[in-house]
Amino acid sequence: MKGMTSLSRQVVLIFFLMSSALLLMEAVTAHAQDEGDIALLDRTSKAFSAVVKKAGPAVVHVAVEKSVDAQSEAGQLPSDLFNDPFFEKFFGPQFRHPQLPGNKGKNYKQKAAGSGFIISADGFILTNNHVVKGADNITVRLDDEREFKAKVIGADPQSDVAVIKIEGNNLPVLPLGNSDSLEVGEWVIAIGSPFELNQTVTVGVVSAKGRNRMGITDYENFIQTDAAINPGNSGGPLLNIRGEAVGINTAIFSRSGGYMGIGFAIPINMAKNIEQQLRATGKVTRGWLGVVIQDVNDELAKQFNTKNLDGALISEVAPDSPAQKAGLLQGDIIVAINGVKIRNVADLRNKIAETSPNTSLMLRVFRDGAEKDLSVTIAEQPKNLSSASGSAPGAEAKGNSSLGGFGLSLQNLSDEVASQFGYEKNQGVLISDVAQNSVAAMAGLQAGQLVEEINRMRVHNLKELEQALTKSKGAKSVLLRVRAGEHSSYVVLRSEK
């Protein structure tokens, strides 16, 4: 430091020491932060372990045995869980076993396995209906290797929930949580017996809520998760980080037969209601409104003069039903129940089904550009409640109309034709033919269906249909109400020109 004064050298030395101290502090801080992150991960890991250690004893292995014919109606040989059509629907036909000649008429003992969890100290267990369906013998094995014979208290195929019971006292119990409070992205834990590997634990997150139209059960409101679920997990619990059951693991989506990151669980709040009824009466009673409903898409929203795509559009009101008595009409859109918004058809259907008969609800409906409230008293769902039937077979084209540009051929209903298709004379206008690749075909219309309304005007024959079309001349779209068998729905045909 030649030429530097003593003061200058002191300043440089102080600066050097300060810089070194800052670097040392940064290194210490970074190390402390790394240690803190590791400690956080360690605490998280131990938290998962604590949940599993607490919940695991209440999760059980469910082994079932039933007698089946060598060649069932599905043409399958009984062998294991995969022969169940429920699983083949998701895993594909590769799980079918080949038919063996000469075995027709012989009975086999079919063994399968699933999971479940104890919900009371005296031995009530929640599981899936498809796990215990048709079982001659059910054996429940606990985490401590104790085995019990179980009996079915009640099962509900429409939701795939079942309650079974073993005889015991002071059994470990899994607390039930609140599935409505679950948020997408939350950590969840699945415990079960995939491929009979007992007490298998997997961890993931809630991928989505309210999944429906999966074709798994009649009433669907599934929690979707990426926690690994495989065959044998069915009936086991999906847990939140507090160790509460928030779902019953039920099915997976797979093209290979194994885990592909998409699993479905029945929300525990839905299961609670069903479980309570099964324990009390052995059956499930559901509420009934008496309407045929459909979702609101862009085209229907335009036709009904609304910008809201939420809600459920009423396409038909059953005679002498709670809906009719309350004043609900075809074309109403139910948008809320007791002030709670209705998202879609599945949402409305589930809420009505979960409502006890003789309960009064306040429905908010959108009608003719405005909302109004209607009080309705829910009835018990009829035992012979039928679903929408398919279209009738095709008929020879004998007429036409201004809808020909959409690919439709129509005809009046004579006594003979009406009788053939199960309709009444002058009930509407019969679709006698649908041109291939036409607008009508793309909308799903088929020969044998009946057009009962044009642009919300009732039509009984071709003449009234033409009059209704004349009133809306120049419009690029037409709103039809079309009947297929017992029920009707709204369909929009839009001109391609």
Coordinates of N, CA and C in Angstrom, one line a residue, residues 210-390:
G210 N -66.6 -32.3 -7.3 CA -67.8 -32.3 -8.1 C -67.8 -33.0 -9.4
R211 N -66.9 -34.0 -9.6 CA -66.9 -34.7 -10.9 C -68.2 -35.5 -11.0
N212 N -68.8 -35.4 -12.2 CA -70.0 -36.2 -12.4 C -70.0 -36.6 -13.9
R213 N -71.1 -37.2 -14.3 CA -71.2 -37.8 -15.7 C -70.0 -38.7 -16.0
M214 N -69.5 -39.4 -15.0 CA -68.5 -40.4 -15.2 C -69.1 -41.8 -15.6
G215 N -70.4 -41.9 -15.4 CA -71.0 -43.2 -15.7 C -70.7 -44.3 -14.7
I216 N -70.2 -43.9 -13.5 CA -69.8 -44.9 -12.4 C -71.0 -45.3 -11.6
T217 N -71.8 -44.3 -11.1 CA -73.0 -44.5 -10.3 C -74.1 -43.6 -10.8
D218 N -75.3 -43.8 -10.3 CA -76.4 -42.9 -10.7 C -76.2 -41.5 -10.1
Y219 N -75.7 -41.5 -8.8 CA -75.6 -40.2 -8.2 C -74.1 -39.9 -7.9
E220 N -73.6 -38.9 -8.7 CA -72.1 -38.7 -8.7 C -71.8 -37.3 -8.3
N221 N -70.8 -37.2 -7.4 CA -70.3 -35.9 -7.0 C -68.9 -36.1 -6.5
F222 N -68.1 -36.8 -7.3 CA -66.8 -37.3 -6.9 C -65.7 -36.3 -6.6
I223 N -64.9 -36.6 -5.6 CA -63.6 -36.0 -5.4 C -62.6 -36.6 -6.3
Q224 N -61.9 -35.9 -7.1 CA -60.8 -36.4 -7.9 C -59.5 -36.2 -7.2
T225 N -58.7 -37.2 -7.2 CA -57.4 -37.1 -6.5 C -56.3 -37.8 -7.3
D226 N -55.0 -37.3 -7.1 CA -53.9 -38.0 -7.8 C -53.2 -38.9 -6.8
A227 N -53.7 -39.0 -5.5 CA -53.2 -40.0 -4.6 C -53.4 -41.4 -5.3
A228 N -52.3 -42.2 -5.4 CA -52.4 -43.4 -6.1 C -53.5 -44.4 -5.5
I229 N -54.4 -44.7 -6.4 CA -55.5 -45.7 -6.1 C -55.5 -46.8 -7.1
N230 N -55.5 -48.0 -6.6 CA -55.5 -49.2 -7.5 C -56.6 -50.1 -7.1
P231 N -56.9 -51.2 -7.9 CA -57.8 -52.2 -7.5 C -57.5 -52.7 -6.1
G232 N -58.5 -52.8 -5.3 CA -58.3 -53.2 -3.9 C -58.4 -52.0 -2.9
N233 N -58.1 -50.8 -3.4 CA -58.3 -49.6 -2.6 C -59.8 -49.3 -2.5
S234 N -60.6 -49.9 -3.3 CA -62.1 -49.6 -3.3 C -62.6 -49.8 -1.9
G235 N -63.4 -48.8 -1.4 CA -64.0 -48.8 -0.1 C -63.1 -48.3 1.0
G236 N -61.8 -48.0 0.8 CA -60.9 -47.5 1.8 C -61.1 -46.0 1.9
P237 N -60.6 -45.4 2.9 CA -60.8 -43.9 3.2 C -59.8 -43.0 2.4
L238 N -60.3 -41.9 2.1 CA -59.4 -40.8 1.6 C -59.4 -39.8 2.8
L239 N -58.2 -39.5 3.3 CA -58.1 -38.7 4.6 C -57.6 -37.3 4.3
N240 N -58.0 -36.4 5.1 CA -57.4 -35.0 5.1 C -56.2 -35.1 6.0
I241 N -55.5 -34.0 6.2 CA -54.3 -33.9 6.9 C -54.5 -34.0 8.5
R242 N -55.8 -33.9 8.8 CA -56.2 -34.1 10.2 C -56.5 -35.5 10.6
G243 N -56.4 -36.4 9.6 CA -56.7 -37.8 9.8 C -58.2 -38.1 9.8
E244 N -59.0 -37.3 9.2 CA -60.4 -37.5 9.1 C -60.8 -38.1 7.7
A245 N -61.7 -39.0 7.7 CA -62.2 -39.5 6.4 C -63.0 -38.5 5.7
V246 N -62.6 -38.1 4.5 CA -63.4 -37.1 3.7 C -63.9 -37.7 2.4
G247 N -63.6 -39.0 2.2 CA -64.1 -39.7 1.0 C -64.0 -41.2 1.1
I248 N -64.7 -41.9 0.3 CA -64.5 -43.3 0.1 C -64.0 -43.6 -1.2
N249 N -62.7 -44.1 -1.3 CA -62.1 -44.4 -2.6 C -62.9 -45.4 -3.4
T250 N -63.3 -45.1 -4.6 CA -64.3 -45.9 -5.3 C -63.8 -46.4 -6.7
A251 N -63.1 -45.6 -7.5 CA -62.8 -46.0 -8.8 C -61.6 -45.2 -9.3
I252 N -61.0 -45.7 -10.4 CA -59.9 -45.0 -11.0 C -60.2 -44.9 -12.5
F253 N -59.6 -44.0 -13.2 CA -59.6 -43.9 -14.6 C -58.3 -44.5 -15.1
S254 N -58.3 -45.5 -15.9 CA -57.1 -46.1 -16.3 C -57.2 -46.8 -17.7
R255 N -56.2 -46.7 -18.5 CA -56.2 -47.4 -19.8 C -55.3 -48.6 -19.7
S256 N -54.7 -48.8 -18.6 CA -53.7 -50.0 -18.4 C -54.2 -50.9 -17.3
G257 N -55.1 -50.5 -16.5 CA -55.5 -51.3 -15.4 C -54.9 -50.9 -14.1
G258 N -53.9 -50.0 -14.1 CA -53.2 -49.5 -12.9 C -53.4 -48.0 -12.8
Y259 N -52.7 -47.5 -11.8 CA -52.8 -46.1 -11.5 C -52.3 -45.2 -12.6
M260 N -53.1 -44.2 -13.0 CA -52.7 -43.3 -14.0 C -52.8 -41.8 -13.6
G261 N -52.9 -41.6 -12.2 CA -53.0 -40.3 -11.7 C -54.4 -39.7 -11.5
I262 N -55.5 -40.5 -11.8 CA -56.8 -40.1 -11.7 C -57.6 -41.1 -10.9
G263 N -58.0 -40.7 -9.7 CA -58.8 -41.6 -8.9 C -60.1 -40.8 -8.4
F264 N -61.1 -41.5 -8.0 CA -62.4 -40.9 -7.6 C -62.8 -41.4 -6.3
A265 N -63.3 -40.5 -5.4 CA -63.8 -40.9 -4.1 C -65.1 -40.3 -3.9
I266 N -66.0 -41.0 -3.2 CA -67.4 -40.5 -2.9 C -67.2 -39.5 -1.7
P267 N -67.7 -38.3 -1.8 CA -67.6 -37.4 -0.7 C -68.2 -37.9 0.6
I268 N -67.6 -37.8 1.7 CA -68.0 -38.4 3.0 C -69.4 -37.8 3.4
N269 N -69.6 -36.5 3.0 CA -70.9 -35.9 3.4 C -72.1 -36.6 2.7
M270 N -71.9 -37.0 1.5 CA -72.9 -37.8 0.8 C -73.0 -39.2 1.4
A271 N -71.9 -39.8 1.7 CA -71.9 -41.1 2.3 C -72.5 -41.1 3.7
K272 N -72.4 -40.0 4.5 CA -72.9 -39.9 5.9 C -74.4 -40.1 5.8
N273 N -75.1 -39.4 4.9 CA -76.5 -39.4 4.8 C -77.0 -40.8 4.5
I274 N -76.3 -41.4 3.5 CA -76.7 -42.8 3.1 C -76.4 -43.8 4.2
E275 N -75.3 -43.7 4.9 CA -74.9 -44.6 5.9 C -75.9 -44.6 7.1
Q276 N -76.4 -43.4 7.4 CA -77.3 -43.2 8.5 C -78.6 -43.9 8.2
Q277 N -79.1 -43.8 6.9 CA -80.3 -44.4 6.5 C -80.2 -46.0 6.4
L278 N -79.0 -46.4 5.9 CA -78.8 -47.9 5.8 C -78.7 -48.5 7.2
R279 N -78.1 -47.8 8.2 CA -78.1 -48.4 9.5 C -79.4 -48.3 10.2
A280 N -80.3 -47.4 9.9 CA -81.6 -47.2 10.5 C -82.6 -48.2 9.9
T281 N -82.6 -48.3 8.6 CA -83.7 -49.0 7.9 C -83.2 -50.0 6.9
G282 N -81.9 -50.0 6.6 CA -81.4 -51.0 5.6 C -81.6 -50.6 4.2
K283 N -82.2 -49.4 4.0 CA -82.4 -48.9 2.6 C -82.3 -47.4 2.6
V284 N -82.2 -46.8 1.4 CA -82.1 -45.4 1.2 C -83.3 -44.8 0.6
T285 N -83.9 -43.8 1.2 CA -85.0 -43.0 0.7 C -84.6 -41.7 0.2
R286 N -84.9 -41.4 -1.1 CA -84.5 -40.2 -1.7 C -85.6 -39.2 -2.0
G287 N -85.3 -38.0 -2.1 CA -86.3 -37.0 -2.4 C -86.6 -37.0 -3.9
W288 N -87.8 -36.5 -4.3 CA -88.2 -36.5 -5.7 C -89.0 -35.2 -6.0
L289 N -88.6 -34.5 -7.0 CA -89.2 -33.3 -7.5 C -90.2 -33.5 -8.6
G290 N -89.8 -34.4 -9.5 CA -90.7 -34.7 -10.6 C -90.5 -33.9 -11.9
V291 N -89.2 -33.7 -12.3 CA -89.0 -33.0 -13.5 C -87.9 -33.7 -14.3
V292 N -87.9 -33.5 -15.6 CA -86.8 -33.9 -16.5 C -86.0 -32.7 -16.7
I293 N -84.7 -32.7 -16.5 CA -83.9 -31.5 -16.6 C -82.7 -31.7 -17.5
Q294 N -82.1 -30.6 -18.0 CA -80.9 -30.7 -18.8 C -80.1 -29.5 -18.5
D295 N -78.8 -29.6 -18.9 CA -77.9 -28.4 -18.7 C -78.2 -27.3 -19.7
V296 N -77.8 -26.1 -19.3 CA -77.9 -24.9 -20.1 C -76.6 -24.7 -20.9
N297 N -76.6 -24.8 -22.2 CA -75.5 -24.5 -23.0 C -75.7 -23.1 -23.7
D298 N -74.7 -22.7 -24.5 CA -74.7 -21.4 -25.1 C -76.0 -21.2 -25.9
E299 N -76.3 -22.2 -26.7 CA -77.4 -22.1 -27.7 C -78.7 -22.0 -26.9
L300 N -78.9 -22.8 -25.9 CA -80.1 -22.8 -25.1 C -80.2 -21.5 -24.3
A301 N -79.1 -21.0 -23.8 CA -79.1 -19.7 -23.1 C -79.7 -18.6 -24.0
K302 N -79.2 -18.6 -25.2 CA -79.7 -17.5 -26.2 C -81.2 -17.7 -26.4
Q303 N -81.7 -18.9 -26.5 CA -83.1 -19.2 -26.8 C -84.0 -18.8 -25.6
F304 N -83.4 -18.9 -24.4 CA -84.2 -18.6 -23.2 C -83.9 -17.2 -22.6
N305 N -83.1 -16.4 -23.4 CA -82.9 -15.0 -23.1 C -82.1 -14.9 -21.8
T306 N -81.1 -15.7 -21.6 CA -80.3 -15.5 -20.4 C -78.8 -15.7 -20.7
K307 N -78.0 -15.0 -20.0 CA -76.5 -15.1 -20.2 C -75.9 -16.0 -19.2
N308 N -76.7 -16.5 -18.3 CA -76.2 -17.4 -17.2 C -76.3 -18.9 -17.7
L309 N -75.1 -19.6 -17.7 CA -75.1 -21.0 -18.1 C -75.2 -21.9 -16.9
D310 N -75.4 -21.4 -15.7 CA -75.6 -22.2 -14.5 C -77.1 -22.5 -14.4
G311 N -77.4 -23.6 -13.6 CA -78.7 -23.9 -13.4 C -79.1 -25.2 -14.2
A312 N -80.4 -25.6 -14.0 CA -80.9 -26.8 -14.7 C -82.2 -26.4 -15.4
L313 N -82.3 -26.7 -16.7 CA -83.5 -26.3 -17.5 C -84.5 -27.5 -17.4
I314 N -85.7 -27.1 -17.1 CA -86.8 -28.1 -17.0 C -87.4 -28.3 -18.4
S315 N -87.2 -29.6 -18.9 CA -87.8 -29.9 -20.2 C -89.1 -30.6 -20.1
E316 N -89.4 -31.1 -18.9 CA -90.7 -31.8 -18.7 C -91.1 -31.8 -17.2
V317 N -92.3 -31.6 -16.9 CA -92.8 -31.7 -15.5 C -93.8 -32.9 -15.4
A318 N -93.6 -33.8 -14.5 CA -94.4 -35.0 -14.4 C -95.8 -34.6 -13.8
P319 N -96.8 -35.2 -14.3 CA -98.2 -34.9 -13.8 C -98.3 -35.3 -12.3
D320 N -99.0 -34.5 -11.5 CA -99.3 -34.7 -10.1 C -98.0 -34.9 -9.3
S321 N -96.9 -34.2 -9.7 CA -95.6 -34.3 -9.0 C -95.5 -33.0 -8.1
P322 N -94.5 -33.1 -7.2 CA -94.3 -31.9 -6.4 C -94.0 -30.6 -7.3
A323 N -93.3 -30.8 -8.4 CA -93.0 -29.7 -9.3 C -94.3 -29.1 -9.9
Q324 N -95.2 -29.9 -10.3 CA -96.4 -29.4 -10.9 C -97.2 -28.7 -9.9
K325 N -97.3 -29.3 -8.7 CA -98.1 -28.7 -7.6 C -97.5 -27.3 -7.2
A326 N -96.2 -27.2 -7.3 CA -95.5 -25.9 -7.0 C -95.6 -24.9 -8.1
G327 N -96.1 -25.3 -9.2 CA -96.2 -24.3 -10.3 C -95.0 -24.2 -11.3
L328 N -94.1 -25.2 -11.2 CA -93.0 -25.2 -12.1 C -93.5 -25.6 -13.5
L329 N -92.8 -25.0 -14.5 CA -93.3 -25.1 -15.9 C -92.1 -25.6 -16.8
Q330 N -92.5 -26.2 -17.9 CA -91.4 -26.5 -18.9 C -90.8 -25.2 -19.4
G331 N -89.5 -25.2 -19.5 CA -88.8 -24.0 -19.9 C -88.2 -23.1 -18.7
D332 N -88.7 -23.5 -17.5 CA -88.1 -22.8 -16.3 C -86.7 -23.3 -16.1
I333 N -85.8 -22.4 -15.6 CA -84.5 -22.8 -15.3 C -84.3 -22.6 -13.8
I334 N -84.1 -23.7 -13.1 CA -83.9 -23.7 -11.6 C -82.4 -23.2 -11.4
V335 N -82.3 -22.1 -10.7 CA -81.0 -21.5 -10.5 C -80.5 -21.5 -9.1
A336 N -81.4 -21.8 -8.1 CA -81.0 -21.8 -6.7 C -82.0 -22.6 -5.9
I337 N -81.5 -23.2 -4.8 CA -82.4 -23.9 -3.8 C -82.0 -23.3 -2.4
N338 N -83.1 -22.7 -1.8 CA -82.9 -22.0 -0.5 C -81.7 -21.1 -0.5
G339 N -81.6 -20.3 -1.6 CA -80.6 -19.3 -1.7 C -79.2 -19.8 -2.2
V340 N -79.1 -21.1 -2.3 CA -77.8 -21.7 -2.7 C -77.8 -22.0 -4.2
K341 N -76.8 -21.5 -4.9 CA -76.7 -21.5 -6.3 C -76.6 -23.0 -6.8
I342 N -77.4 -23.2 -7.9 CA -77.3 -24.5 -8.6 C -76.4 -24.4 -9.8
R343 N -75.4 -25.3 -9.8 CA -74.4 -25.2 -10.9 C -74.9 -25.9 -12.2
N344 N -75.5 -27.1 -12.1 CA -75.8 -27.9 -13.3 C -76.8 -29.0 -12.9
V345 N -77.1 -29.8 -13.8 CA -78.1 -30.9 -13.6 C -77.7 -31.8 -12.5
A346 N -76.4 -32.2 -12.5 CA -75.9 -33.2 -11.4 C -76.1 -32.5 -10.1
D347 N -75.8 -31.2 -9.9 CA -75.9 -30.5 -8.7 C -77.3 -30.5 -8.2
L348 N -78.3 -30.2 -9.0 CA -79.7 -30.2 -8.6 C -80.2 -31.6 -8.3
R349 N -79.8 -32.6 -9.1 CA -80.2 -33.9 -8.9 C -79.8 -34.5 -7.5
N350 N -78.5 -34.2 -7.2 CA -77.9 -34.7 -5.9 C -78.6 -34.0 -4.7
K351 N -78.8 -32.7 -4.9 CA -79.4 -31.9 -3.8 C -80.9 -32.4 -3.5
I352 N -81.6 -32.6 -4.6 CA -83.0 -33.1 -4.4 C -83.0 -34.5 -3.8
A353 N -82.1 -35.4 -4.3 CA -82.1 -36.7 -3.8 C -81.7 -36.8 -2.3
E354 N -80.9 -35.9 -1.9 CA -80.4 -35.9 -0.5 C -81.4 -35.2 0.5
T355 N -82.5 -34.6 -0.1 CA -83.5 -34.0 0.7 C -84.6 -35.0 1.2
S356 N -84.9 -35.0 2.5 CA -85.8 -35.9 3.0 C -87.2 -35.6 2.5
P357 N -88.0 -36.6 2.2 CA -89.4 -36.4 1.8 C -90.2 -35.5 2.8
N358 N -91.1 -34.7 2.3 CA -92.0 -33.8 3.0 C -91.2 -32.6 3.5
T359 N -90.0 -32.4 3.0 CA -89.3 -31.2 3.3 C -89.6 -30.1 2.3
S360 N -89.8 -28.8 2.8 CA -90.2 -27.7 1.9 C -88.9 -27.0 1.5
L361 N -88.8 -26.7 0.2 CA -87.7 -26.0 -0.3 C -88.1 -24.7 -1.1
M362 N -87.3 -23.7 -1.1 CA -87.6 -22.5 -1.9 C -86.7 -22.6 -3.1
L363 N -87.4 -22.7 -4.3 CA -86.7 -22.8 -5.5 C -86.7 -21.4 -6.2
R364 N -85.6 -21.0 -6.7 CA -85.6 -19.8 -7.5 C -85.4 -20.2 -9.0
V365 N -86.4 -19.7 -9.8 CA -86.4 -20.1 -11.2 C -86.3 -18.9 -12.1
F366 N -85.7 -19.1 -13.2 CA -85.6 -18.0 -14.3 C -86.7 -18.3 -15.3
R367 N -87.7 -17.4 -15.5 CA -88.8 -17.6 -16.4 C -89.1 -16.3 -17.1
D368 N -89.1 -16.4 -18.4 CA -89.5 -15.2 -19.2 C -88.7 -14.0 -18.9
G369 N -87.4 -14.1 -18.7 CA -86.6 -13.0 -18.5 C -86.5 -12.5 -17.1
A370 N -87.1 -13.1 -16.1 CA -87.1 -12.7 -14.8 C -87.0 -13.9 -13.8
E371 N -86.5 -13.6 -12.6 CA -86.4 -14.7 -11.6 C -87.6 -14.6 -10.6
K372 N -88.1 -15.7 -10.2 CA -89.1 -15.8 -9.2 C -88.9 -17.0 -8.3
D373 N -89.5 -16.9 -7.1 CA -89.3 -17.9 -6.1 C -90.6 -18.7 -6.0
L374 N -90.4 -20.0 -5.9 CA -91.5 -21.0 -5.7 C -91.2 -21.9 -4.6
S375 N -92.2 -22.2 -3.7 CA -92.1 -23.1 -2.6 C -92.5 -24.5 -3.1
V376 N -91.7 -25.5 -2.8 CA -92.1 -26.9 -3.2 C -91.9 -27.8 -2.0
T377 N -92.8 -28.8 -1.9 CA -92.6 -29.8 -0.9 C -92.1 -31.1 -1.6
I378 N -91.0 -31.5 -1.2 CA -90.3 -32.7 -1.8 C -91.1 -34.0 -1.4
A379 N -91.3 -34.9 -2.4 CA -91.9 -36.2 -2.1 C -90.9 -37.3 -2.1
E380 N -91.3 -38.5 -1.8 CA -90.4 -39.6 -1.8 C -90.2 -40.1 -3.3
Q381 N -89.0 -40.4 -3.6 CA -88.8 -40.9 -5.0 C -89.5 -42.2 -5.2
P382 N -90.3 -42.3 -6.3 CA -91.0 -43.6 -6.6 C -90.0 -44.7 -6.8
K383 N -90.4 -45.9 -6.4 CA -89.6 -47.1 -6.6 C -89.4 -47.4 -8.0
N384 N -90.4 -47.2 -8.8 CA -90.3 -47.5 -10.3 C -89.9 -46.3 -11.1
L385 N -89.2 -45.4 -10.5 CA -88.8 -44.2 -11.3 C -88.0 -44.7 -12.5
S386 N -88.4 -44.3 -13.6 CA -87.7 -44.7 -14.9 C -86.8 -43.6 -15.4
S387 N -85.8 -44.1 -16.0 CA -84.9 -43.1 -16.6 C -85.3 -42.8 -18.1
A388 N -84.7 -41.8 -18.6 CA -85.0 -41.5 -20.0 C -84.8 -42.7 -20.9
S389 N -85.8 -43.0 -21.7 CA -85.6 -44.1 -22.6 C -85.0 -43.7 -23.9
G390 N -84.6 -44.7 -24.7 CA -84.0 -44.4 -26.0 C -85.0 -44.0 -27.0

